[in-house]
mmCIF file of C-alpha atoms in Angstrom:
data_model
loop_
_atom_site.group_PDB
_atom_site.id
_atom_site.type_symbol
_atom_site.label_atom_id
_atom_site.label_comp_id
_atom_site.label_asym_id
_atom_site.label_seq_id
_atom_site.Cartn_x
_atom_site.Cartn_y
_atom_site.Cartn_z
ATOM 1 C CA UNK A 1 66.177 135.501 89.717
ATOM 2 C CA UNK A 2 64.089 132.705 91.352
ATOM 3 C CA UNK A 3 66.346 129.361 92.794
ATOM 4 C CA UNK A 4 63.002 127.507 92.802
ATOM 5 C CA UNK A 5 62.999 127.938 88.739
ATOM 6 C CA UNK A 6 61.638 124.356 87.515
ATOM 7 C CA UNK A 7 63.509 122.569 85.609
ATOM 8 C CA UNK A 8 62.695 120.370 82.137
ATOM 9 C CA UNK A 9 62.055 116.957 83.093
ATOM 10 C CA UNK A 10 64.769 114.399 83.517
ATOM 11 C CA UNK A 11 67.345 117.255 84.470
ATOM 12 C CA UNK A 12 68.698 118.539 88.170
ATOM 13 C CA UNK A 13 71.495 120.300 89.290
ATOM 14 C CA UNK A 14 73.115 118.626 92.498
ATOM 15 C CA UNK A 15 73.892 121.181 95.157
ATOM 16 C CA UNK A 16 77.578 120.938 95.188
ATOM 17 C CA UNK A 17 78.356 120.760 91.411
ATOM 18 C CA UNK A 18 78.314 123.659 88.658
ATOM 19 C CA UNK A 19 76.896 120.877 86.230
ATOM 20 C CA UNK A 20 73.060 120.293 85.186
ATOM 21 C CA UNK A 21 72.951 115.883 85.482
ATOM 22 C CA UNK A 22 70.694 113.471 83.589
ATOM 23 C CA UNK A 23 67.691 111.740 85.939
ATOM 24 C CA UNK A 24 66.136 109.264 84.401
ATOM 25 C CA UNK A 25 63.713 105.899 85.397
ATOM 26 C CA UNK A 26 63.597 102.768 83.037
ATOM 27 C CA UNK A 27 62.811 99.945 83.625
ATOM 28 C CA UNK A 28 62.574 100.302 87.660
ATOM 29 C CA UNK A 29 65.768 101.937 87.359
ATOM 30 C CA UNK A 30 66.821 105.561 87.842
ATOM 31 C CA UNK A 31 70.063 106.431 86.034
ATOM 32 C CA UNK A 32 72.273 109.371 87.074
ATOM 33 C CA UNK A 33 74.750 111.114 85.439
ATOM 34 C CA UNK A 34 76.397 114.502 84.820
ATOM 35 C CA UNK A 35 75.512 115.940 81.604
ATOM 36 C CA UNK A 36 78.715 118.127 81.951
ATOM 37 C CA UNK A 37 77.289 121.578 80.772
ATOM 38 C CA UNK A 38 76.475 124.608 82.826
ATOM 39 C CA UNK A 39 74.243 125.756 79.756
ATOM 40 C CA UNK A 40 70.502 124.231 80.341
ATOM 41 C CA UNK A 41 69.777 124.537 76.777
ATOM 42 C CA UNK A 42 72.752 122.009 76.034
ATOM 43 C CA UNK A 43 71.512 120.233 78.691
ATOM 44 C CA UNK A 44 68.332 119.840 77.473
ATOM 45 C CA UNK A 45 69.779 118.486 74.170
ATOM 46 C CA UNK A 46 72.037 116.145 75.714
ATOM 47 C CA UNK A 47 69.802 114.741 78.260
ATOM 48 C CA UNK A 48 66.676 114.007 75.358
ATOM 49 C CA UNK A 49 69.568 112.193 73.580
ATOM 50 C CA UNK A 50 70.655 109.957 76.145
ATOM 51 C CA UNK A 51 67.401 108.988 77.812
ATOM 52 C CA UNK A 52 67.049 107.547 73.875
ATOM 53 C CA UNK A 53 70.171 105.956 73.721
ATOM 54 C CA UNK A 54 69.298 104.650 77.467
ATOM 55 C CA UNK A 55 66.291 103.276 76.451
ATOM 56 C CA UNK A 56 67.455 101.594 72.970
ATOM 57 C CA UNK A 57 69.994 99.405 75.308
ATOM 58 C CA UNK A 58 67.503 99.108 77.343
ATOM 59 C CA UNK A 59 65.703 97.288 74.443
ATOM 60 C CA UNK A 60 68.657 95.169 73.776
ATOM 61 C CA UNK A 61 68.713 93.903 76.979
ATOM 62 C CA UNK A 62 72.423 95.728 77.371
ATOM 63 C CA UNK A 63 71.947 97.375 80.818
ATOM 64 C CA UNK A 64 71.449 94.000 82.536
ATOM 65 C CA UNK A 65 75.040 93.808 81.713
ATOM 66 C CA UNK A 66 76.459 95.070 85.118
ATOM 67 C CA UNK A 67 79.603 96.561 85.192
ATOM 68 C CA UNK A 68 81.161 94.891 87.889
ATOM 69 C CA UNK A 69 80.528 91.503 86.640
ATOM 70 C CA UNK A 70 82.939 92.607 83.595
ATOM 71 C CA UNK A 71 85.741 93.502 86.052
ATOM 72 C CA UNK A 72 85.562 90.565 87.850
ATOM 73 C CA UNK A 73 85.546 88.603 84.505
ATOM 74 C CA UNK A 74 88.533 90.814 83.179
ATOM 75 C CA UNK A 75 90.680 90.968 86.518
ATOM 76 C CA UNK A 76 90.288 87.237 87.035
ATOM 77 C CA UNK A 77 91.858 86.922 83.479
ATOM 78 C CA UNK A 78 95.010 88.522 84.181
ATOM 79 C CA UNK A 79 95.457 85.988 86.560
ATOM 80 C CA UNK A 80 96.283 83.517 83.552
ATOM 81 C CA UNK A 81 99.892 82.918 81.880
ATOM 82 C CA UNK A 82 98.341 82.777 78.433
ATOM 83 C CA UNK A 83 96.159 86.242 78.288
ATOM 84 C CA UNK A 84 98.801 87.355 75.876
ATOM 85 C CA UNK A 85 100.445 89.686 78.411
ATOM 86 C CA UNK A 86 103.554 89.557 80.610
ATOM 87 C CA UNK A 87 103.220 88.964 84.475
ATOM 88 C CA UNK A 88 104.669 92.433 84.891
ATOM 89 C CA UNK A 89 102.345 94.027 82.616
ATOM 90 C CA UNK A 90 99.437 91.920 84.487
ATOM 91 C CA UNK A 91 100.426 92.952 87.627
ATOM 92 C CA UNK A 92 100.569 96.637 87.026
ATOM 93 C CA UNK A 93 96.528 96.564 85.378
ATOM 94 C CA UNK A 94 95.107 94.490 88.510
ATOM 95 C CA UNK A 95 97.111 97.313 90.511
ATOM 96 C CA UNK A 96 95.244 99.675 88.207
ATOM 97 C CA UNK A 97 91.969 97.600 88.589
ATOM 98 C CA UNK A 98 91.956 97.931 92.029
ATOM 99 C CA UNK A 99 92.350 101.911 92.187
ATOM 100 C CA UNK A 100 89.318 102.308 89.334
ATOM 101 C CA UNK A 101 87.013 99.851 91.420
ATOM 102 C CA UNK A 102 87.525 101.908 94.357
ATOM 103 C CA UNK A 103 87.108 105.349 92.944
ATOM 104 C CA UNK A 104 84.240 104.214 90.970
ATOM 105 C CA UNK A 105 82.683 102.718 93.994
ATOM 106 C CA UNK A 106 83.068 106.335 95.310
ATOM 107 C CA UNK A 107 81.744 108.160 92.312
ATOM 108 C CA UNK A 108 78.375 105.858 92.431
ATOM 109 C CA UNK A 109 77.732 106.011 96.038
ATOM 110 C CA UNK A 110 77.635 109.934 95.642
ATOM 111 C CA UNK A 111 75.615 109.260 93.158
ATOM 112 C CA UNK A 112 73.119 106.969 95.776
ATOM 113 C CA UNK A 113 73.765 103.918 93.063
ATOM 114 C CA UNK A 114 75.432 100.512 94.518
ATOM 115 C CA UNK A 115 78.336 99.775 92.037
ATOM 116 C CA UNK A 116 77.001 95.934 92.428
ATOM 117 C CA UNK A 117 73.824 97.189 90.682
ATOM 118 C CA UNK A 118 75.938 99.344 87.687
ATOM 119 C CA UNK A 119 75.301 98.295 83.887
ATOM 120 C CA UNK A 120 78.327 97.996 82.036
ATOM 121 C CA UNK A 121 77.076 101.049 79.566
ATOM 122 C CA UNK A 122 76.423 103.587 82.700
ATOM 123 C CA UNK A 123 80.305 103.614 82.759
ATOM 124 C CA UNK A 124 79.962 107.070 80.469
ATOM 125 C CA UNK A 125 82.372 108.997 79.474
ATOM 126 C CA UNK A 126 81.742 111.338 82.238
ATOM 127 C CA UNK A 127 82.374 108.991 84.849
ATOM 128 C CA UNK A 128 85.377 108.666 82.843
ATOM 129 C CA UNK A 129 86.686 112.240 83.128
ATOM 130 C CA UNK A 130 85.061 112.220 87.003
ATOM 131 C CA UNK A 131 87.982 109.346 87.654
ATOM 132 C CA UNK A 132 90.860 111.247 86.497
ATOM 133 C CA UNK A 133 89.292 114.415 88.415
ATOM 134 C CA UNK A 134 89.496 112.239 91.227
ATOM 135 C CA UNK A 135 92.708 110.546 90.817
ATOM 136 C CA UNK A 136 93.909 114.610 90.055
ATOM 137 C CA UNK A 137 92.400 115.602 93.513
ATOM 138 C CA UNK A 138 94.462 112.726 95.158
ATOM 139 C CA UNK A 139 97.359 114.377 93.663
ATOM 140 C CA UNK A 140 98.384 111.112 91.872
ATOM 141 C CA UNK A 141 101.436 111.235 89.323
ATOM 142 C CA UNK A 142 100.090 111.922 85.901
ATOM 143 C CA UNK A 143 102.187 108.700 85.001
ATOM 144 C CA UNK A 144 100.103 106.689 87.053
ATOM 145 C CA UNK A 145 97.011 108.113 85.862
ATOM 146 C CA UNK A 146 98.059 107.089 82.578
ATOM 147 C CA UNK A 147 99.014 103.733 83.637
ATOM 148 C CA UNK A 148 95.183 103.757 84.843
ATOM 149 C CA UNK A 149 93.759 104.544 82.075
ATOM 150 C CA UNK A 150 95.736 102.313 79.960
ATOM 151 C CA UNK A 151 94.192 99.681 81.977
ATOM 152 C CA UNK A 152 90.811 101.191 82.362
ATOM 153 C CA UNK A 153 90.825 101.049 78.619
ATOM 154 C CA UNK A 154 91.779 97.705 78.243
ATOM 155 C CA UNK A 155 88.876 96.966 80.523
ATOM 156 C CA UNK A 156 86.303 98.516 78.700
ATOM 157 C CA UNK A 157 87.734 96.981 75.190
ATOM 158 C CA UNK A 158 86.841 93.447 77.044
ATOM 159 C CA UNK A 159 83.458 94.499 78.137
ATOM 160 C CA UNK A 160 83.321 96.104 74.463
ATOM 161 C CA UNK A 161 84.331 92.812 72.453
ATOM 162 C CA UNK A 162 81.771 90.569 74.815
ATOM 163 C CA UNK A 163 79.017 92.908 73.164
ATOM 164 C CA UNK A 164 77.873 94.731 76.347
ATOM 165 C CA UNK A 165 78.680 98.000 74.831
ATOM 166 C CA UNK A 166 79.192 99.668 71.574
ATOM 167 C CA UNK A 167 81.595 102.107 72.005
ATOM 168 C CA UNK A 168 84.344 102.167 74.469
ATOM 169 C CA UNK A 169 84.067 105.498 76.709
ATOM 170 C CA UNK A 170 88.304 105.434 77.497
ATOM 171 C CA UNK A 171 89.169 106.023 74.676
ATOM 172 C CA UNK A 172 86.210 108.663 73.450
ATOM 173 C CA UNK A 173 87.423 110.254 76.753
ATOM 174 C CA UNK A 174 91.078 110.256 75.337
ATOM 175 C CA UNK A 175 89.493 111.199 71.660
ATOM 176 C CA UNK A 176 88.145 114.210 73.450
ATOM 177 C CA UNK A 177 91.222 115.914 74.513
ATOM 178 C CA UNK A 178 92.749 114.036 77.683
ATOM 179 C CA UNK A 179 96.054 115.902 77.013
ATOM 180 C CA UNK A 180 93.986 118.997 78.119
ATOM 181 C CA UNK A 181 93.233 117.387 81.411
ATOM 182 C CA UNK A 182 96.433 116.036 82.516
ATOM 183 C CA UNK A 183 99.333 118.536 82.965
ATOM 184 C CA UNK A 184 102.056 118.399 81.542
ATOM 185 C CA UNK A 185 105.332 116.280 82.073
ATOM 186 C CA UNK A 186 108.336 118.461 82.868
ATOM 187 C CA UNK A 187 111.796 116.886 81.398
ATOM 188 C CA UNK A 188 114.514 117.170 84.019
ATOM 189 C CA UNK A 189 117.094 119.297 82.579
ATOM 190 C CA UNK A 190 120.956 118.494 82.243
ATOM 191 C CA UNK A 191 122.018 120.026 85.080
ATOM 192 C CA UNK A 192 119.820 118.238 87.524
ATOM 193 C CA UNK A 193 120.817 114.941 85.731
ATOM 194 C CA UNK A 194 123.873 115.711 86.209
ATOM 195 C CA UNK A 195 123.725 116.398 90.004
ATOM 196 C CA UNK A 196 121.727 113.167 90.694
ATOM 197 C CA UNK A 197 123.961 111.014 88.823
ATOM 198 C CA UNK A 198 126.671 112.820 90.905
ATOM 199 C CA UNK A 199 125.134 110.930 93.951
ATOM 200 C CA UNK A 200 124.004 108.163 92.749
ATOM 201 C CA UNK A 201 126.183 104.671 94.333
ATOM 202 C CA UNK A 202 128.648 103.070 91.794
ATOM 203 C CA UNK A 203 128.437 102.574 88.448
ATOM 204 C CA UNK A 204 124.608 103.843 88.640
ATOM 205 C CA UNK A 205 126.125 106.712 87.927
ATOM 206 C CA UNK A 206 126.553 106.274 84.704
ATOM 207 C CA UNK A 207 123.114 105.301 83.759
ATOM 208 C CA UNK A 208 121.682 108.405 82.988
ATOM 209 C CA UNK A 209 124.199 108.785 80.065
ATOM 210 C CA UNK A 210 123.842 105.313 79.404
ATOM 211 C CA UNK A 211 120.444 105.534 78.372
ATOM 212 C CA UNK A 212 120.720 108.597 76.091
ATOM 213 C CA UNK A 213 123.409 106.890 74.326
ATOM 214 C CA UNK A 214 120.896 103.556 73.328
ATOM 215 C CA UNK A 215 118.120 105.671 73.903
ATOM 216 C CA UNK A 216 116.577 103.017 75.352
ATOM 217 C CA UNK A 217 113.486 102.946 78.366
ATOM 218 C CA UNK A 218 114.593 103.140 81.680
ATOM 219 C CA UNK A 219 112.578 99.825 83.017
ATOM 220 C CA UNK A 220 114.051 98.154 79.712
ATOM 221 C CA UNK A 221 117.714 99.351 80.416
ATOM 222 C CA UNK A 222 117.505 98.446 83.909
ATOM 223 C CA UNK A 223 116.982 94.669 83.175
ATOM 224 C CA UNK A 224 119.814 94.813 80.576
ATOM 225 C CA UNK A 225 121.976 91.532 81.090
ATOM 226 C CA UNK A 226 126.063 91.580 80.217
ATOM 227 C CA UNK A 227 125.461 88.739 77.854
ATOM 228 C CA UNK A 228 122.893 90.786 75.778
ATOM 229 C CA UNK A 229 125.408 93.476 74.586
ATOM 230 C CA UNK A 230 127.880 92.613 71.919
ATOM 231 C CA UNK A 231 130.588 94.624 70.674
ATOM 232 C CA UNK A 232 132.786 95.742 73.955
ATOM 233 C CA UNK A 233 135.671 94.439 72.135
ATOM 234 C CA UNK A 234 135.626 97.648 70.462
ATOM 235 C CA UNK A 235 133.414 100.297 72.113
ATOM 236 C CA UNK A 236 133.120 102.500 69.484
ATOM 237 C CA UNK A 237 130.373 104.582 67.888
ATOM 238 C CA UNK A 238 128.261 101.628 65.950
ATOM 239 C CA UNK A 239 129.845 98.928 66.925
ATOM 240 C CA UNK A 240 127.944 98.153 70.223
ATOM 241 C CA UNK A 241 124.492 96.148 70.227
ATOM 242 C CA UNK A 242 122.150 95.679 72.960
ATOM 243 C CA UNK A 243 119.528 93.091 72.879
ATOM 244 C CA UNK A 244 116.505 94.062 75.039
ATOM 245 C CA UNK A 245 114.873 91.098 75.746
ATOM 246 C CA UNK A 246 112.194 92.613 78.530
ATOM 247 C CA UNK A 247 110.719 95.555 76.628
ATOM 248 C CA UNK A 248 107.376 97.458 77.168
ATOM 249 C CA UNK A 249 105.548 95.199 73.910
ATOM 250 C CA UNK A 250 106.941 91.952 75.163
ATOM 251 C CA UNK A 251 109.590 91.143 72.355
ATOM 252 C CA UNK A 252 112.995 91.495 71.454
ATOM 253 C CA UNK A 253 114.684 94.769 70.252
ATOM 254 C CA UNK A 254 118.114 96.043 69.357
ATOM 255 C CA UNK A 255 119.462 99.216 70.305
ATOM 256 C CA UNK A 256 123.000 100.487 68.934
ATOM 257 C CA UNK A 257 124.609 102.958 70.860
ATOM 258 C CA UNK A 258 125.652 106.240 69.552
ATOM 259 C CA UNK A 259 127.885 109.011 70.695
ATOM 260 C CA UNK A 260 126.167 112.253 71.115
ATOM 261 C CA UNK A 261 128.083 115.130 68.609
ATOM 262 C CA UNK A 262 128.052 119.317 69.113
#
């Protein structure tokens, strides 16, 4: 069979990629993407469809909307008190922020696109999935990647709610199956619990059954204070409340500890 077989208009197939990708000019400007399909039929169906949703934004006036106009916008945001989340919680999207800028910058320039000149709605979501592939080939905890595209998808919500797109492509990408993509997280078992507590210093020790007694989160347990737990008196199944006052959705919780039984 022929390599030189031409191929329907708007479609190519990159040398180092299985994939058949989207090549289209409007408006002076060619847009690039992976159609994500080794089938050329499919391809064909998916690339007449977006060249048409391309070209309706196009009409709106979306894609002058660059994408890295609504990072700077978002990132500079988090720099405030009162954007309704904690400085912690800040701290870690910006870190976030950082590592999708860069690895977008990286997916673009392969792509022979300037992330400067990027519309907001050429953010897809394959160069969703293409940013976990990457942060997968960097062999980056699947925690972190989630952390990622926690923020990712708080980024795209922004862009989303200032009208310069109409659907956010996180969380289609998560819709999709990101479960499948991300392996899974394997639960330490007793034993090895057992043997880290075992040389952990001091009371640390005691941590590991300290949390499955409140069942509390380990970054909220950590920051537990002696005056937020009430009860010592009498330490016994019930009795004991712990106030969390630094938890994950920035308010207050109680947890009551509990005794585990056979």
């Amino acid at each position: 069979m022929s390599t030189n077989t031409k191929l329907p208009k708007n479609i190519y197939k990159p040398a180092n990629t299985k994939f058949y990708w989207l090549r289209v000019k409007i408006n002076g400007q060619t847009h690039r993407e992976s159609l994500r399909t080794t089938s050329l039929r499919v391809a064909e169906k998916r690339a007449k469809s977006r060249v048409g949703e391309l070209r309706g934004k196009e009409e709106a006036g979306e894609l002058e909307w660059k994408f890295s106009a609504g990072w700077v916008k978002f990132y500079e945001k988090l720099d405030q008190e009162g954007s309704g989340w904690s400085a912690e919680t800040r701290k870690r999207y910006q870190t976030s922020l950082r590592q999708i800028l860069r690895v977008l910058d990286h997916i673009f320039t392969d792509l022979d696109r300037d992330i400067s000149s990027v519309s907001a709605s050429e953010v897809s979501v394959s160069i969703v999935s293409e940013f976990v592939a990457r942060r997968q080939d960097e062999r980056v905890a699947v925690g972190t990647i989630n952390r990622d595209l926690t923020a990712f998808g708080q980024l795209m919500k922004a862009i989303k709610n200032d009208g310069w797109i109409k659907e956010n492509p996180v969380r289609v990408f998560e819709r999709q199956g990101m479960k499948e993509v991300l392996p899974d997280i394997v639960i330490p078992t007793d034993e090895a619990i057992a043997k880290l507590s075992a040389r952990a210093p001091g009371t640390l020790a005691h941590f590991p059954g300290f949390l499955c007694a409140t069942g509390g989160r380990v970054t909220e347990m950590a920051r537990l204070q002696w005056r937020d737990i009430a009860g010592l008196e009498k330490p016994v199944e019930g009795n004991v409340l712990a106030t969390l006052r630094f938890t994950k959705g920035g308010e207050s919780s109680n947890h009551r500890a509990h005794t585990g039984g056979d």
